[in-house]
CSV table of C-alpha atoms in Angstrom, one decimal:
chain,number,residue,atom,x,y,z
A,1,UNK,CA,111.3,167.3,100.0
A,2,UNK,CA,112.7,171.2,99.5
A,3,UNK,CA,112.6,173.2,96.2
A,4,UNK,CA,116.8,174.0,96.0
A,5,UNK,CA,116.7,169.5,96.0
A,6,UNK,CA,114.4,169.5,93.2
A,7,UNK,CA,116.1,172.0,91.3
A,8,UNK,CA,119.6,169.6,92.0
A,9,UNK,CA,118.1,166.4,90.7
A,10,UNK,CA,116.9,168.1,87.6
A,11,UNK,CA,120.0,169.2,87.1
A,12,UNK,CA,121.9,166.0,88.1
A,13,UNK,CA,120.7,164.2,84.5
A,14,UNK,CA,122.4,166.9,82.0
A,15,UNK,CA,125.6,167.2,84.2
A,16,UNK,CA,126.3,163.1,84.3
A,17,UNK,CA,125.7,163.5,80.4
A,18,UNK,CA,128.0,166.1,80.3
A,19,UNK,CA,130.5,165.1,81.7
A,20,UNK,CA,130.8,161.9,80.0
A,21,UNK,CA,131.6,163.5,76.4
A,22,UNK,CA,133.8,164.9,75.2
A,23,UNK,CA,134.9,167.7,73.1
A,24,UNK,CA,135.8,168.8,69.2
A,25,UNK,CA,140.3,168.5,69.0
A,26,UNK,CA,140.7,171.0,65.7
A,27,UNK,CA,144.6,170.4,63.8
A,28,UNK,CA,145.3,173.3,61.3
A,29,UNK,CA,148.7,172.9,58.8
A,30,UNK,CA,149.6,175.6,56.8
A,31,UNK,CA,150.7,174.8,53.4
A,32,UNK,CA,152.6,178.1,52.8
A,33,UNK,CA,152.7,181.4,55.4
A,34,UNK,CA,149.5,183.4,55.2
A,35,UNK,CA,148.9,184.0,51.6
A,36,UNK,CA,149.2,187.7,50.9
A,37,UNK,CA,145.0,187.4,49.6
A,38,UNK,CA,144.1,186.2,52.9
A,39,UNK,CA,141.5,186.5,54.9
A,40,UNK,CA,139.3,185.4,52.1
A,41,UNK,CA,136.2,187.7,52.3
A,42,UNK,CA,133.5,185.0,50.1
A,43,UNK,CA,134.1,181.4,50.0
A,44,UNK,CA,132.4,178.7,48.2
A,45,UNK,CA,131.6,175.6,50.7
A,46,UNK,CA,131.7,172.0,49.3
A,47,UNK,CA,131.0,169.1,51.4
A,48,UNK,CA,131.7,165.8,49.6
A,49,UNK,CA,130.0,162.8,50.4
A,50,UNK,CA,127.3,160.6,48.4
A,51,UNK,CA,124.7,161.0,50.6
A,52,UNK,CA,122.9,164.1,48.6
A,53,UNK,CA,121.5,165.2,52.0
A,54,UNK,CA,123.7,165.2,54.3
A,55,UNK,CA,125.7,167.6,52.0
A,56,UNK,CA,123.3,169.9,51.6
A,57,UNK,CA,123.1,170.2,56.0
A,58,UNK,CA,126.5,170.4,55.8
A,59,UNK,CA,127.1,172.9,53.0
A,60,UNK,CA,123.8,174.9,54.4
A,61,UNK,CA,125.6,174.8,58.7
A,62,UNK,CA,129.1,175.8,56.9
A,63,UNK,CA,128.3,178.8,55.0
A,64,UNK,CA,125.4,179.8,57.3
A,65,UNK,CA,128.4,179.3,60.5
A,66,UNK,CA,130.7,181.9,58.3
A,67,UNK,CA,129.0,183.6,56.9
A,68,UNK,CA,129.2,187.6,58.5
A,69,UNK,CA,129.9,191.4,57.8
A,70,UNK,CA,132.3,191.6,55.5
A,71,UNK,CA,132.7,187.4,54.8
A,72,UNK,CA,129.7,186.0,52.9
A,73,UNK,CA,130.0,182.4,52.3
A,74,UNK,CA,127.3,180.1,49.8
A,75,UNK,CA,126.2,175.9,49.6
A,76,UNK,CA,127.9,174.5,46.0
A,77,UNK,CA,124.2,172.3,46.4
A,78,UNK,CA,122.3,176.2,45.8
A,79,UNK,CA,125.0,177.4,43.7
A,80,UNK,CA,125.5,174.6,41.2
A,81,UNK,CA,121.7,172.5,42.0
A,82,UNK,CA,121.1,169.7,42.9
A,83,UNK,CA,120.8,167.2,39.8
A,84,UNK,CA,124.6,169.3,39.1
A,85,UNK,CA,127.6,166.6,39.9
A,86,UNK,CA,130.1,167.1,42.4
A,87,UNK,CA,133.6,167.4,40.0
A,88,UNK,CA,136.5,170.0,39.4
A,89,UNK,CA,134.7,171.7,36.2
A,90,UNK,CA,131.3,172.9,38.2
A,91,UNK,CA,133.1,174.1,41.0
A,92,UNK,CA,135.2,176.4,39.2
A,93,UNK,CA,131.5,177.6,37.2
A,94,UNK,CA,129.9,177.4,40.5
A,95,UNK,CA,133.4,179.7,41.3
A,96,UNK,CA,133.1,182.6,38.4
A,97,UNK,CA,129.0,182.7,38.9
A,98,UNK,CA,130.3,183.9,42.7
A,99,UNK,CA,133.0,185.7,42.4
A,100,UNK,CA,134.6,183.2,45.1
A,101,UNK,CA,137.8,184.3,46.7
A,102,UNK,CA,138.5,181.1,48.2
A,103,UNK,CA,136.8,177.1,47.9
A,104,UNK,CA,136.1,175.5,51.5
A,105,UNK,CA,136.0,171.8,51.0
A,106,UNK,CA,135.2,168.9,54.0
A,107,UNK,CA,135.4,165.4,53.7
A,108,UNK,CA,134.9,162.5,56.0
A,109,UNK,CA,137.2,160.8,57.0
A,110,UNK,CA,136.0,158.0,59.8
A,111,UNK,CA,133.0,157.8,61.7
A,112,UNK,CA,133.5,155.1,64.8
A,113,UNK,CA,130.2,153.9,66.8
A,114,UNK,CA,130.6,152.7,69.8
A,115,UNK,CA,127.5,151.8,73.0
A,116,UNK,CA,127.9,154.4,76.0
A,117,UNK,CA,126.1,153.5,79.1
A,118,UNK,CA,124.1,155.2,80.9
A,119,UNK,CA,123.6,154.4,84.7
A,120,UNK,CA,120.3,154.4,86.4
A,121,UNK,CA,119.5,157.8,88.0
A,122,UNK,CA,116.8,159.9,89.8
A,123,UNK,CA,115.0,162.2,88.4
A,124,UNK,CA,112.6,164.9,89.5
A,125,UNK,CA,108.2,164.4,88.0
A,126,UNK,CA,106.2,168.2,89.2
A,127,UNK,CA,103.0,168.1,89.7
A,128,UNK,CA,101.4,171.6,89.5
A,129,UNK,CA,99.6,173.6,92.2
A,130,UNK,CA,97.7,176.1,91.0
A,131,UNK,CA,97.7,178.3,93.8
A,132,UNK,CA,100.8,179.9,94.2
A,133,UNK,CA,102.2,182.3,92.1
A,134,UNK,CA,105.2,182.7,90.9
A,135,UNK,CA,105.9,179.6,88.2
A,136,UNK,CA,109.1,177.4,89.2
A,137,UNK,CA,107.3,177.3,92.9
A,138,UNK,CA,103.5,176.3,91.5
A,139,UNK,CA,105.1,172.7,91.1
A,140,UNK,CA,105.4,169.6,93.3
A,141,UNK,CA,108.3,167.6,93.3
A,142,UNK,CA,108.5,163.7,93.5
A,143,UNK,CA,111.3,161.2,92.9
A,144,UNK,CA,110.8,159.1,90.2
A,145,UNK,CA,113.8,156.1,88.9
A,146,UNK,CA,115.1,156.1,85.9
A,147,UNK,CA,116.2,152.6,84.5
A,148,UNK,CA,120.3,152.3,83.0
A,149,UNK,CA,119.8,152.2,79.3
A,150,UNK,CA,121.8,152.6,76.4
A,151,UNK,CA,123.2,155.4,73.8
A,152,UNK,CA,124.7,154.4,70.3
A,153,UNK,CA,127.7,157.7,69.7
A,154,UNK,CA,129.8,158.4,67.0
A,155,UNK,CA,133.5,160.2,67.1
A,156,UNK,CA,133.6,161.6,64.0
A,157,UNK,CA,136.8,162.8,61.7
A,158,UNK,CA,136.6,165.7,59.4
A,159,UNK,CA,139.7,167.0,57.0
A,160,UNK,CA,139.3,170.2,55.6
A,161,UNK,CA,141.2,172.1,52.8
A,162,UNK,CA,141.0,175.7,52.1
A,163,UNK,CA,142.1,176.7,48.1
A,164,UNK,CA,142.6,180.3,47.2
A,165,UNK,CA,141.1,180.5,43.7
A,166,UNK,CA,143.6,183.2,41.8
A,167,UNK,CA,146.0,179.8,40.8
A,168,UNK,CA,143.3,176.7,42.7
A,169,UNK,CA,146.5,175.9,45.1
A,170,UNK,CA,145.6,174.4,48.4
A,171,UNK,CA,146.9,176.9,51.1
A,172,UNK,CA,145.3,176.0,54.5
A,173,UNK,CA,144.1,172.3,55.9
A,174,UNK,CA,142.3,171.6,59.1
A,175,UNK,CA,141.7,168.4,60.3
A,176,UNK,CA,138.9,167.9,63.0
A,177,UNK,CA,138.0,165.5,65.4
A,178,UNK,CA,134.7,164.8,67.4
A,179,UNK,CA,134.3,162.9,70.0
A,180,UNK,CA,131.2,160.6,71.1
A,181,UNK,CA,127.9,162.5,69.5
A,182,UNK,CA,124.9,161.5,69.9
A,183,UNK,CA,123.0,163.3,66.6
A,184,UNK,CA,124.6,164.1,63.0
A,185,UNK,CA,123.0,167.8,64.0
A,186,UNK,CA,125.7,168.1,67.4
A,187,UNK,CA,128.3,166.8,65.0
A,188,UNK,CA,126.8,169.5,62.7
A,189,UNK,CA,127.2,171.9,64.3
A,190,UNK,CA,129.9,171.1,67.0
A,191,UNK,CA,132.6,171.1,64.2
A,192,UNK,CA,131.5,173.6,61.3
A,193,UNK,CA,131.4,176.1,64.6
A,194,UNK,CA,135.0,174.6,65.6
A,195,UNK,CA,136.9,175.0,61.8
A,196,UNK,CA,134.7,178.5,61.3
A,197,UNK,CA,136.6,179.8,64.6
A,198,UNK,CA,139.7,177.9,63.6
A,199,UNK,CA,139.7,179.8,60.2
A,200,UNK,CA,139.3,183.4,62.0
A,201,UNK,CA,141.7,182.6,64.8
A,202,UNK,CA,144.5,181.9,61.6
A,203,UNK,CA,143.7,184.5,59.9
A,204,UNK,CA,142.5,182.6,56.5
A,205,UNK,CA,138.8,184.1,56.7
A,206,UNK,CA,137.9,187.6,57.7
A,207,UNK,CA,137.7,188.3,61.6
A,208,UNK,CA,134.7,188.7,62.8
């Protein structure tokens, strides 16, 4: 078997999986024309969920994704502490502590879990040959059969509201749906990037 064929066999499973998955859809809603104080530069991130670990992971990922030169973002868990109840008074205290000019609140609307079948396929198994110098071509490749199997995937919908902190009014909302994700980290990474990108595009937070 040629080396080109071996490369194609190695790439085929990734291409097939990629072709079966959908991306992420973001639908924004403006509650008013862009506020005079926007773009916001100091954002407190709040994740509303009874799962404390998930709340921390969401807030940390969202804050890290927003964080940039000229834009500071904080996790509410980090500012309030793990044992502090998530309520309006404690959020206000965190806002005063950080001097945040906006609060970004996200909550799970729905999660649909469904099985997805993956057909049997061929992959290449490598066997090292030490006599060849170039790394990739140091291996022989042989085809092996991978049987079909079932994956559980989740379609997740998340609602996000942006509040300004002077009067506490909601100024902007986002509804985000991400399709057929296999892990929590896939959801976190893709959704937080999509939200941050849209907030920047619409001038609600400072652009890079």
